[in-house]
Amino acid sequence: MRFPRFRPVLRAVLLPLLCTFLLFAPPWLLRGLSRDYIHAVFEPEPIQWRGKLELWHIVGFRTYQGSITNHLSERTAAFSRQHPGVFIEVTGLTVEQFAERYARGERPDLYSFPNGLLYREQLRALPLDPPALRSGLSAAADGEIFAVPYLMSGYFLLINGQRPYLSGGRAPSSPEEADLQAALQAGELAVPPVPGAQLGLTGTASTDSAAAEAAFRKGKLSYLVADARALGDLNRAADGNLLLSALPMAGYTDQVQFLAAAAGTDDQRCAIAAELILFLLAPAEQERLAALGAMPVADGVKAVYSEPLLAGWNEAFADHPAGVPDAFLYQRHREALVQDALRAMAGEAGASDAFSERLAVVLGGQD
């Protein structure tokens, strides 16, 4: 049934009503009408929090080349680009600068700290389940996650093939092949206490790494146990005239950098810290560590190095799972471990067993 004569009347009544409804419609309804529901289905939910996080990067060691501080600044900037509105300010500090600021009561939101520097009570448990790590590395403490490693470095046996002590013989193909005990007794080796005690050496340990590196650079030593940065500096030295070779010291390293949230960090910042850790542990990010000459900590990452020596070093750690001190046990026992190592190298009765027992504790044994 049609009512053509009523159409003009209906238009005259409904049109003003419709205009009035649209004019005074609730804002939430207008937002809904303007939303692109098709794209929203496929877009991830963005982080709702907006603001700045302060991250203190505390430098306890340096990698073969480059700057961990600069690397961390670049990668946190990349993280922020994926999370608009989240800004992370990275401040590089020496251990001494950190101690001064901490003593004044200053606190950041996040820490990047070297193994053994901070204790658990300075940190807040993180709401995350990290991916699998390389053998020997750990992120747990009493069932909770307080700090997670994101890069590691380590040590080499450096060899000066021009020393008369080595002339006429070939350089060793492994640290075990070198007669390091004879070299130490002859004053041809500088070795820090803990590696020296691990090798079972007796004699005088080197407690001044800078002086030992300077002596090796001047050609006064045949052997030097030093970290990757010392090797990198020697390889890059413009005035260097050493016939230098190096062998990786696999099986132990305390040079591990951790990321953690400070104890006073609120829930929202702590959640972002957890996301940042997962970001840094992603395979693509772990592969970037090769540019620093550092080693990845995530399991199964294939880092590609420009120098065969570094590639072999990384493979050596894969073949001989790293003995890495537990972050919090190392903080508690580090000084005592060094003293036990010094006594063991000095040949004190029972000191070698005491060192081995404490090392086992530091590596995650019962405290």
mmCIF file of C-alpha atoms in Angstrom:
data_model
loop_
_atom_site.group_PDB
_atom_site.id
_atom_site.type_symbol
_atom_site.label_atom_id
_atom_site.label_comp_id
_atom_site.label_asym_id
_atom_site.label_seq_id
_atom_site.Cartn_x
_atom_site.Cartn_y
_atom_site.Cartn_z
ATOM 1 C CA MET A 1 0.000 0.000 0.000
ATOM 2 C CA ARG A 2 1.443 3.393 -0.958
ATOM 3 C CA PHE A 3 0.843 6.811 0.595
ATOM 4 C CA PRO A 4 2.424 9.273 -1.842
ATOM 5 C CA ARG A 5 0.589 12.225 -0.389
ATOM 6 C CA PHE A 6 2.333 11.695 3.025
ATOM 7 C CA ARG A 7 5.942 11.690 1.690
ATOM 8 C CA PRO A 8 6.478 15.458 1.796
ATOM 9 C CA VAL A 9 5.201 15.494 5.364
ATOM 10 C CA LEU A 10 7.533 12.654 6.458
ATOM 11 C CA ARG A 11 10.550 14.346 4.874
ATOM 12 C CA ALA A 12 9.677 17.604 6.557
ATOM 13 C CA VAL A 13 9.488 15.883 9.969
ATOM 14 C CA LEU A 14 12.361 13.346 9.771
ATOM 15 C CA LEU A 15 15.029 15.570 8.219
ATOM 16 C CA PRO A 16 15.151 18.076 11.136
ATOM 17 C CA LEU A 17 15.124 15.176 13.626
ATOM 18 C CA LEU A 18 18.058 13.482 11.896
ATOM 19 C CA CYS A 19 20.065 16.703 11.788
ATOM 20 C CA THR A 20 19.365 17.345 15.454
ATOM 21 C CA PHE A 21 20.489 13.799 16.399
ATOM 22 C CA LEU A 22 23.796 14.119 14.522
ATOM 23 C CA LEU A 23 24.426 17.532 16.006
ATOM 24 C CA PHE A 24 23.976 16.381 19.592
ATOM 25 C CA ALA A 25 25.094 12.741 19.225
ATOM 26 C CA PRO A 26 27.426 11.450 21.990
ATOM 27 C CA PRO A 27 31.160 11.784 21.151
ATOM 28 C CA TRP A 28 31.714 8.044 21.616
ATOM 29 C CA LEU A 29 29.187 7.342 18.863
ATOM 30 C CA LEU A 30 30.926 9.700 16.451
ATOM 31 C CA ARG A 31 34.291 8.120 17.239
ATOM 32 C CA GLY A 32 32.838 4.735 16.508
ATOM 33 C CA LEU A 33 31.425 5.863 13.185
ATOM 34 C CA SER A 34 34.795 7.255 12.138
ATOM 35 C CA ARG A 35 36.831 4.201 13.170
ATOM 36 C CA ASP A 36 38.334 1.869 10.546
ATOM 37 C CA TYR A 37 37.307 -1.501 11.985
ATOM 38 C CA ILE A 38 38.865 -3.533 9.172
ATOM 39 C CA HIS A 39 42.390 -2.199 9.844
ATOM 40 C CA ALA A 40 41.908 -2.313 13.613
ATOM 41 C CA VAL A 41 41.480 -6.077 13.489
ATOM 42 C CA PHE A 42 45.002 -6.504 12.095
ATOM 43 C CA GLU A 43 46.859 -3.813 14.075
ATOM 44 C CA PRO A 44 48.522 -4.692 17.425
ATOM 45 C CA GLU A 45 47.234 -2.957 20.506
ATOM 46 C CA PRO A 46 49.658 -0.095 21.240
ATOM 47 C CA ILE A 47 51.224 0.531 24.647
ATOM 48 C CA GLN A 48 48.888 2.922 26.407
ATOM 49 C CA TRP A 49 51.514 4.437 28.728
ATOM 50 C CA ARG A 50 53.392 7.514 27.544
ATOM 51 C CA GLY A 51 56.454 9.024 29.164
ATOM 52 C CA LYS A 52 60.223 8.835 29.711
ATOM 53 C CA LEU A 53 62.302 6.132 31.381
ATOM 54 C CA GLU A 54 65.791 6.814 32.711
ATOM 55 C CA LEU A 55 68.282 4.014 32.096
ATOM 56 C CA TRP A 56 71.701 4.020 33.773
ATOM 57 C CA HIS A 57 74.268 2.038 31.795
ATOM 58 C CA ILE A 58 77.091 1.213 34.216
ATOM 59 C CA VAL A 59 80.349 0.370 32.475
ATOM 60 C CA GLY A 60 82.302 -2.456 34.091
ATOM 61 C CA PHE A 61 84.035 -3.790 30.970
ATOM 62 C CA ARG A 62 84.394 -2.890 27.311
ATOM 63 C CA THR A 63 83.877 -5.040 24.246
ATOM 64 C CA TYR A 64 86.438 -5.736 21.518
ATOM 65 C CA GLN A 65 85.466 -2.512 19.763
ATOM 66 C CA GLY A 66 82.871 0.245 19.850
ATOM 67 C CA SER A 67 80.801 1.468 22.782
ATOM 68 C CA ILE A 68 78.090 -0.463 24.597
ATOM 69 C CA THR A 69 76.640 2.885 25.734
ATOM 70 C CA ASN A 70 76.220 4.070 22.140
ATOM 71 C CA HIS A 71 74.884 0.686 21.058
ATOM 72 C CA LEU A 72 72.306 0.692 23.844
ATOM 73 C CA SER A 73 71.271 4.266 23.032
ATOM 74 C CA GLU A 74 70.734 3.345 19.382
ATOM 75 C CA ARG A 75 68.767 0.199 20.143
ATOM 76 C CA THR A 76 66.533 1.831 22.764
ATOM 77 C CA ALA A 77 65.801 4.557 20.200
ATOM 78 C CA ALA A 78 64.744 1.815 17.773
ATOM 79 C CA PHE A 79 62.531 0.341 20.504
ATOM 80 C CA SER A 80 60.931 3.746 21.090
ATOM 81 C CA ARG A 81 60.139 4.099 17.389
ATOM 82 C CA GLN A 82 58.123 0.894 17.675
ATOM 83 C CA HIS A 83 56.343 2.282 20.769
ATOM 84 C CA PRO A 84 55.385 5.901 20.042
ATOM 85 C CA GLY A 85 55.260 8.037 23.164
ATOM 86 C CA VAL A 86 57.805 5.903 25.078
ATOM 87 C CA PHE A 87 61.196 7.596 25.470
ATOM 88 C CA ILE A 88 64.288 6.014 27.059
ATOM 89 C CA GLU A 89 67.169 8.229 28.154
ATOM 90 C CA VAL A 90 70.448 6.280 28.410
ATOM 91 C CA THR A 91 73.147 7.679 30.711
ATOM 92 C CA GLY A 92 76.582 6.039 30.680
ATOM 93 C CA LEU A 93 78.323 5.882 34.073
ATOM 94 C CA THR A 94 81.529 4.429 35.417
ATOM 95 C CA VAL A 95 81.215 2.241 38.497
ATOM 96 C CA GLU A 96 82.565 5.141 40.592
ATOM 97 C CA GLN A 97 80.076 7.627 39.124
ATOM 98 C CA PHE A 98 77.244 5.202 39.767
ATOM 99 C CA ALA A 99 78.319 4.766 43.402
ATOM 100 C CA GLU A 100 78.392 8.547 43.915
ATOM 101 C CA ARG A 101 74.946 9.124 42.435
ATOM 102 C CA TYR A 102 73.472 6.154 44.288
ATOM 103 C CA ALA A 103 74.915 7.411 47.584
ATOM 104 C CA ARG A 104 73.173 10.758 46.972
ATOM 105 C CA GLY A 105 69.850 8.946 46.767
ATOM 106 C CA GLU A 106 69.443 9.194 42.992
ATOM 107 C CA ARG A 107 67.694 6.295 41.275
ATOM 108 C CA PRO A 108 66.883 5.486 37.629
ATOM 109 C CA ASP A 109 63.991 3.441 36.288
ATOM 110 C CA LEU A 110 66.266 0.848 34.657
ATOM 111 C CA TYR A 111 69.801 -0.452 35.082
ATOM 112 C CA SER A 112 72.242 -1.904 32.582
ATOM 113 C CA PHE A 113 74.921 -3.296 34.882
ATOM 114 C CA PRO A 114 77.933 -5.622 34.721
ATOM 115 C CA ASN A 115 77.820 -8.980 36.439
ATOM 116 C CA GLY A 116 78.287 -8.784 40.207
ATOM 117 C CA LEU A 117 77.684 -5.042 40.686
ATOM 118 C CA LEU A 118 74.121 -4.915 42.045
ATOM 119 C CA TYR A 119 72.347 -7.046 44.599
ATOM 120 C CA ARG A 120 68.806 -8.354 44.313
ATOM 121 C CA GLU A 121 67.260 -5.956 46.821
ATOM 122 C CA GLN A 122 68.185 -3.034 44.537
ATOM 123 C CA LEU A 123 65.987 -4.462 41.790
ATOM 124 C CA ARG A 124 62.359 -5.312 41.122
ATOM 125 C CA ALA A 125 61.095 -8.638 39.798
ATOM 126 C CA LEU A 126 60.232 -8.474 36.109
ATOM 127 C CA PRO A 127 56.964 -9.741 34.588
ATOM 128 C CA LEU A 128 58.428 -11.770 31.749
ATOM 129 C CA ASP A 129 59.449 -15.205 30.604
ATOM 130 C CA PRO A 130 62.753 -14.681 28.749
ATOM 131 C CA PRO A 131 63.732 -16.836 25.781
ATOM 132 C CA ALA A 132 66.267 -19.623 26.139
ATOM 133 C CA LEU A 133 69.796 -18.426 26.949
ATOM 134 C CA ARG A 134 73.188 -19.902 26.124
ATOM 135 C CA SER A 135 74.378 -22.664 28.383
ATOM 136 C CA GLY A 136 75.816 -21.307 31.626
ATOM 137 C CA LEU A 137 73.718 -18.119 31.629
ATOM 138 C CA SER A 138 70.833 -17.550 33.993
ATOM 139 C CA ALA A 139 68.155 -14.925 34.528
ATOM 140 C CA ALA A 140 66.371 -16.390 37.547
ATOM 141 C CA ALA A 141 66.701 -15.766 41.272
ATOM 142 C CA ASP A 142 64.607 -17.859 43.673
ATOM 143 C CA GLY A 143 62.038 -18.487 40.959
ATOM 144 C CA GLU A 144 61.692 -14.826 39.939
ATOM 145 C CA ILE A 145 63.367 -12.794 37.202
ATOM 146 C CA PHE A 146 65.291 -9.801 38.570
ATOM 147 C CA ALA A 147 67.917 -9.264 35.858
ATOM 148 C CA VAL A 148 68.417 -10.654 32.369
ATOM 149 C CA PRO A 149 71.733 -10.753 30.434
ATOM 150 C CA TYR A 150 71.769 -9.207 26.974
ATOM 151 C CA LEU A 151 75.438 -9.382 25.889
ATOM 152 C CA MET A 152 78.707 -10.953 26.975
ATOM 153 C CA SER A 153 82.448 -10.707 26.371
ATOM 154 C CA GLY A 154 85.461 -12.526 27.751
ATOM 155 C CA TYR A 155 89.183 -13.246 27.751
ATOM 156 C CA PHE A 156 92.063 -14.284 25.501
ATOM 157 C CA LEU A 157 95.585 -15.583 25.918
ATOM 158 C CA LEU A 158 97.691 -13.053 23.976
ATOM 159 C CA ILE A 159 101.011 -14.265 22.562
ATOM 160 C CA ASN A 160 104.011 -12.179 21.483
ATOM 161 C CA GLY A 161 105.780 -14.420 18.987
ATOM 162 C CA GLN A 162 108.858 -12.155 18.880
ATOM 163 C CA ARG A 163 109.936 -12.718 22.470
ATOM 164 C CA PRO A 164 113.234 -14.635 22.843
ATOM 165 C CA TYR A 165 111.387 -16.929 25.265
ATOM 166 C CA LEU A 166 109.320 -18.210 22.317
ATOM 167 C CA SER A 167 111.931 -17.981 19.565
ATOM 168 C CA GLY A 168 112.723 -21.270 17.915
ATOM 169 C CA GLY A 169 109.423 -22.826 18.913
ATOM 170 C CA ARG A 170 105.941 -22.558 17.492
ATOM 171 C CA ALA A 171 103.127 -20.716 19.208
ATOM 172 C CA PRO A 172 100.724 -23.003 21.110
ATOM 173 C CA SER A 173 97.439 -23.885 19.428
ATOM 174 C CA SER A 174 95.468 -23.730 22.694
ATOM 175 C CA PRO A 175 95.960 -22.255 26.183
ATOM 176 C CA GLU A 176 96.316 -25.785 27.532
ATOM 177 C CA GLU A 177 99.204 -26.476 25.163
ATOM 178 C CA ALA A 178 101.238 -23.490 26.383
ATOM 179 C CA ASP A 179 103.585 -24.086 29.320
ATOM 180 C CA LEU A 180 102.117 -21.197 31.282
ATOM 181 C CA GLN A 181 103.557 -22.356 34.601
ATOM 182 C CA ALA A 182 107.090 -22.110 33.238
ATOM 183 C CA ALA A 183 106.243 -18.758 31.631
ATOM 184 C CA LEU A 184 104.945 -17.379 34.929
ATOM 185 C CA GLN A 185 108.048 -18.511 36.788
ATOM 186 C CA ALA A 186 110.237 -16.916 34.108
ATOM 187 C CA GLY A 187 108.379 -13.587 34.356
ATOM 188 C CA GLU A 188 107.014 -14.039 30.822
ATOM 189 C CA LEU A 189 103.314 -14.214 31.751
ATOM 190 C CA ALA A 190 100.895 -11.735 33.346
ATOM 191 C CA VAL A 191 97.641 -13.327 34.467
ATOM 192 C CA PRO A 192 94.844 -12.035 36.768
ATOM 193 C CA PRO A 193 94.196 -14.013 39.975
ATOM 194 C CA VAL A 194 90.970 -15.842 39.081
ATOM 195 C CA PRO A 195 92.055 -17.126 35.629
ATOM 196 C CA GLY A 196 95.463 -17.999 37.073
ATOM 197 C CA ALA A 197 93.961 -20.038 39.897
ATOM 198 C CA GLN A 198 91.578 -21.737 37.467
ATOM 199 C CA LEU A 199 94.578 -22.789 35.393
ATOM 200 C CA GLY A 200 96.226 -24.182 38.529
ATOM 201 C CA LEU A 201 99.194 -21.815 38.291
ATOM 202 C CA THR A 202 101.405 -20.899 41.225
ATOM 203 C CA GLY A 203 103.323 -17.661 41.315
ATOM 204 C CA THR A 204 102.631 -13.934 41.381
ATOM 205 C CA ALA A 205 99.304 -12.865 39.905
ATOM 206 C CA SER A 206 98.811 -9.593 38.049
ATOM 207 C CA THR A 207 96.444 -7.228 39.862
ATOM 208 C CA ASP A 208 97.050 -4.171 37.653
ATOM 209 C CA SER A 209 95.617 -4.863 34.206
ATOM 210 C CA ALA A 210 96.720 -1.513 32.763
ATOM 211 C CA ALA A 211 100.348 -2.072 33.787
ATOM 212 C CA ALA A 212 100.304 -5.628 32.455
ATOM 213 C CA GLU A 213 98.915 -4.500 29.098
ATOM 214 C CA ALA A 214 101.531 -1.746 28.875
ATOM 215 C CA ALA A 215 104.342 -4.251 29.558
ATOM 216 C CA PHE A 216 103.004 -6.599 26.874
ATOM 217 C CA ARG A 217 102.656 -3.734 24.387
ATOM 218 C CA LYS A 218 106.314 -2.799 24.992
ATOM 219 C CA GLY A 219 107.386 -6.359 24.224
ATOM 220 C CA LYS A 220 108.381 -7.265 27.793
ATOM 221 C CA LEU A 221 106.113 -10.331 28.061
ATOM 222 C CA SER A 222 105.537 -13.436 25.994
ATOM 223 C CA TYR A 223 102.016 -14.078 27.302
ATOM 224 C CA LEU A 224 99.173 -11.975 28.674
ATOM 225 C CA VAL A 225 95.715 -13.073 29.798
ATOM 226 C CA ALA A 226 93.512 -10.083 29.009
ATOM 227 C CA ASP A 227 89.997 -9.251 27.914
ATOM 228 C CA ALA A 228 88.700 -8.725 24.387
ATOM 229 C CA ARG A 229 89.079 -4.944 24.540
ATOM 230 C CA ALA A 230 92.800 -5.235 25.291
ATOM 231 C CA LEU A 231 93.164 -7.483 22.250
ATOM 232 C CA GLY A 232 91.203 -5.052 20.103
ATOM 233 C CA ASP A 233 93.285 -2.079 21.242
ATOM 234 C CA LEU A 234 96.518 -3.953 20.488
ATOM 235 C CA ASN A 235 95.290 -4.952 17.042
ATOM 236 C CA ARG A 236 94.335 -1.344 16.300
ATOM 237 C CA ALA A 237 97.480 0.266 17.744
ATOM 238 C CA ALA A 238 99.136 2.434 15.102
ATOM 239 C CA ASP A 239 102.545 2.045 16.761
ATOM 240 C CA GLY A 240 102.220 -1.656 17.393
ATOM 241 C CA ASN A 241 105.088 -3.829 16.143
ATOM 242 C CA LEU A 242 104.187 -7.048 17.928
ATOM 243 C CA LEU A 243 103.885 -10.361 16.159
ATOM 244 C CA LEU A 244 100.607 -10.858 17.988
ATOM 245 C CA SER A 245 98.395 -13.909 18.084
ATOM 246 C CA ALA A 246 95.561 -14.765 20.448
ATOM 247 C CA LEU A 247 93.742 -17.827 21.741
ATOM 248 C CA PRO A 248 90.239 -17.692 23.271
ATOM 249 C CA MET A 249 89.946 -18.536 26.958
ATOM 250 C CA ALA A 250 86.654 -20.423 26.753
ATOM 251 C CA GLY A 251 84.755 -21.950 29.627
ATOM 252 C CA TYR A 252 84.594 -18.956 31.985
ATOM 253 C CA THR A 253 83.702 -15.280 31.831
ATOM 254 C CA ASP A 254 82.422 -12.727 34.303
ATOM 255 C CA GLN A 255 81.974 -10.103 31.554
ATOM 256 C CA VAL A 256 78.199 -10.203 31.176
ATOM 257 C CA GLN A 257 75.898 -7.171 30.982
ATOM 258 C CA PHE A 258 72.430 -7.369 32.534
ATOM 259 C CA LEU A 259 69.261 -5.291 32.184
ATOM 260 C CA ALA A 260 66.959 -4.808 35.164
ATOM 261 C CA ALA A 261 64.306 -2.540 36.665
ATOM 262 C CA ALA A 262 65.170 -0.535 39.779
ATOM 263 C CA ALA A 263 63.402 -1.478 43.002
ATOM 264 C CA GLY A 264 61.240 1.665 42.992
ATOM 265 C CA THR A 265 60.065 1.335 39.386
ATOM 266 C CA ASP A 266 56.265 1.396 39.034
ATOM 267 C CA ASP A 267 54.161 -1.277 37.316
ATOM 268 C CA GLN A 268 53.879 0.479 33.963
ATOM 269 C CA ARG A 269 57.588 1.235 33.625
ATOM 270 C CA CYS A 270 58.421 -2.279 34.783
ATOM 271 C CA ALA A 271 56.184 -3.731 32.056
ATOM 272 C CA ILE A 272 57.988 -1.614 29.459
ATOM 273 C CA ALA A 273 61.348 -2.782 30.851
ATOM 274 C CA ALA A 274 60.214 -6.370 30.266
ATOM 275 C CA GLU A 275 59.288 -5.535 26.667
ATOM 276 C CA LEU A 276 62.662 -3.842 26.149
ATOM 277 C CA ILE A 277 64.472 -6.950 27.378
ATOM 278 C CA LEU A 278 62.535 -9.162 24.969
ATOM 279 C CA PHE A 279 63.360 -6.685 22.197
ATOM 280 C CA LEU A 280 67.105 -6.842 22.960
ATOM 281 C CA LEU A 281 67.028 -10.652 23.092
ATOM 282 C CA ALA A 282 65.335 -11.019 19.701
ATOM 283 C CA PRO A 283 67.586 -12.812 17.173
ATOM 284 C CA ALA A 284 67.982 -9.745 14.925
ATOM 285 C CA GLU A 285 69.106 -7.625 17.881
ATOM 286 C CA GLN A 286 71.467 -10.287 19.217
ATOM 287 C CA GLU A 287 73.087 -10.593 15.788
ATOM 288 C CA ARG A 288 73.933 -6.871 15.932
ATOM 289 C CA LEU A 289 76.323 -7.570 18.831
ATOM 290 C CA ALA A 290 78.867 -8.882 16.333
ATOM 291 C CA ALA A 291 79.551 -5.237 15.360
ATOM 292 C CA LEU A 292 80.865 -4.701 18.909
ATOM 293 C CA GLY A 293 82.883 -7.897 18.858
ATOM 294 C CA ALA A 294 80.604 -9.099 21.654
ATOM 295 C CA MET A 295 78.886 -12.460 21.977
ATOM 296 C CA PRO A 296 75.118 -13.032 21.958
ATOM 297 C CA VAL A 297 73.453 -14.482 25.040
ATOM 298 C CA ALA A 298 70.281 -15.855 23.423
ATOM 299 C CA ASP A 299 70.447 -19.508 22.461
ATOM 300 C CA GLY A 300 70.792 -20.429 18.802
ATOM 301 C CA VAL A 301 71.795 -16.980 17.492
ATOM 302 C CA LYS A 302 74.206 -17.066 14.541
ATOM 303 C CA ALA A 303 76.284 -13.908 14.854
ATOM 304 C CA VAL A 304 78.467 -13.077 11.828
ATOM 305 C CA TYR A 305 81.843 -11.515 12.648
ATOM 306 C CA SER A 306 84.144 -9.605 10.332
ATOM 307 C CA GLU A 307 87.224 -11.220 11.918
ATOM 308 C CA PRO A 308 87.772 -15.002 11.991
ATOM 309 C CA LEU A 309 89.382 -14.722 15.445
ATOM 310 C CA LEU A 310 86.128 -13.443 16.956
ATOM 311 C CA ALA A 311 84.070 -16.044 15.117
ATOM 312 C CA GLY A 312 86.295 -18.790 16.525
ATOM 313 C CA TRP A 313 86.011 -17.273 19.994
ATOM 314 C CA ASN A 314 82.208 -17.351 19.841
ATOM 315 C CA GLU A 315 82.300 -20.944 18.574
ATOM 316 C CA ALA A 316 84.675 -21.922 21.383
ATOM 317 C CA PHE A 317 82.135 -20.772 23.932
ATOM 318 C CA ALA A 318 79.483 -22.780 22.129
ATOM 319 C CA ASP A 319 81.677 -25.894 22.241
ATOM 320 C CA HIS A 320 82.669 -25.314 25.884
ATOM 321 C CA PRO A 321 79.608 -23.941 27.723
ATOM 322 C CA ALA A 322 80.571 -20.821 29.608
ATOM 323 C CA GLY A 323 80.996 -20.886 33.337
ATOM 324 C CA VAL A 324 79.291 -17.599 34.164
ATOM 325 C CA PRO A 325 78.966 -16.429 37.774
ATOM 326 C CA ASP A 326 75.466 -15.984 39.116
ATOM 327 C CA ALA A 327 74.846 -12.232 39.161
ATOM 328 C CA PHE A 328 73.912 -12.028 42.842
ATOM 329 C CA LEU A 329 76.213 -14.726 44.234
ATOM 330 C CA TYR A 330 79.097 -13.044 42.407
ATOM 331 C CA GLN A 331 78.211 -9.699 43.978
ATOM 332 C CA ARG A 332 78.350 -11.348 47.409
ATOM 333 C CA HIS A 333 81.524 -13.418 46.920
ATOM 334 C CA ARG A 334 83.596 -11.554 44.331
ATOM 335 C CA GLU A 335 86.167 -10.015 46.692
ATOM 336 C CA ALA A 336 86.526 -13.260 48.644
ATOM 337 C CA LEU A 337 86.925 -15.175 45.372
ATOM 338 C CA VAL A 338 89.821 -12.945 44.338
ATOM 339 C CA GLN A 339 91.489 -13.345 47.747
ATOM 340 C CA ASP A 340 91.104 -17.136 47.557
ATOM 341 C CA ALA A 341 92.631 -17.042 44.063
ATOM 342 C CA LEU A 342 95.604 -14.980 45.274
ATOM 343 C CA ARG A 343 96.248 -17.414 48.133
ATOM 344 C CA ALA A 344 95.925 -20.404 45.783
ATOM 345 C CA MET A 345 98.472 -18.910 43.375
ATOM 346 C CA ALA A 346 100.753 -18.118 46.316
ATOM 347 C CA GLY A 347 100.722 -21.837 47.171
ATOM 348 C CA GLU A 348 99.111 -21.559 50.619
ATOM 349 C CA ALA A 349 98.031 -24.874 52.109
ATOM 350 C CA GLY A 350 94.370 -25.646 51.406
ATOM 351 C CA ALA A 351 93.895 -22.441 49.381
ATOM 352 C CA SER A 352 93.400 -24.261 46.074
ATOM 353 C CA ASP A 353 90.510 -26.302 47.504
ATOM 354 C CA ALA A 354 89.020 -23.179 49.095
ATOM 355 C CA PHE A 355 89.166 -21.378 45.747
ATOM 356 C CA SER A 356 87.518 -24.271 43.907
ATOM 357 C CA GLU A 357 84.741 -24.477 46.495
ATOM 358 C CA ARG A 358 84.017 -20.743 46.364
ATOM 359 C CA LEU A 359 84.101 -20.735 42.560
ATOM 360 C CA ALA A 360 81.528 -23.519 42.561
ATOM 361 C CA VAL A 361 79.301 -21.400 44.822
ATOM 362 C CA VAL A 362 79.706 -18.344 42.603
ATOM 363 C CA LEU A 363 78.826 -20.365 39.521
ATOM 364 C CA GLY A 364 75.453 -21.152 41.040
ATOM 365 C CA GLY A 365 76.122 -23.691 43.760
ATOM 366 C CA GLN A 366 74.688 -23.574 47.265
ATOM 367 C CA ASP A 367 75.625 -20.420 49.167
#
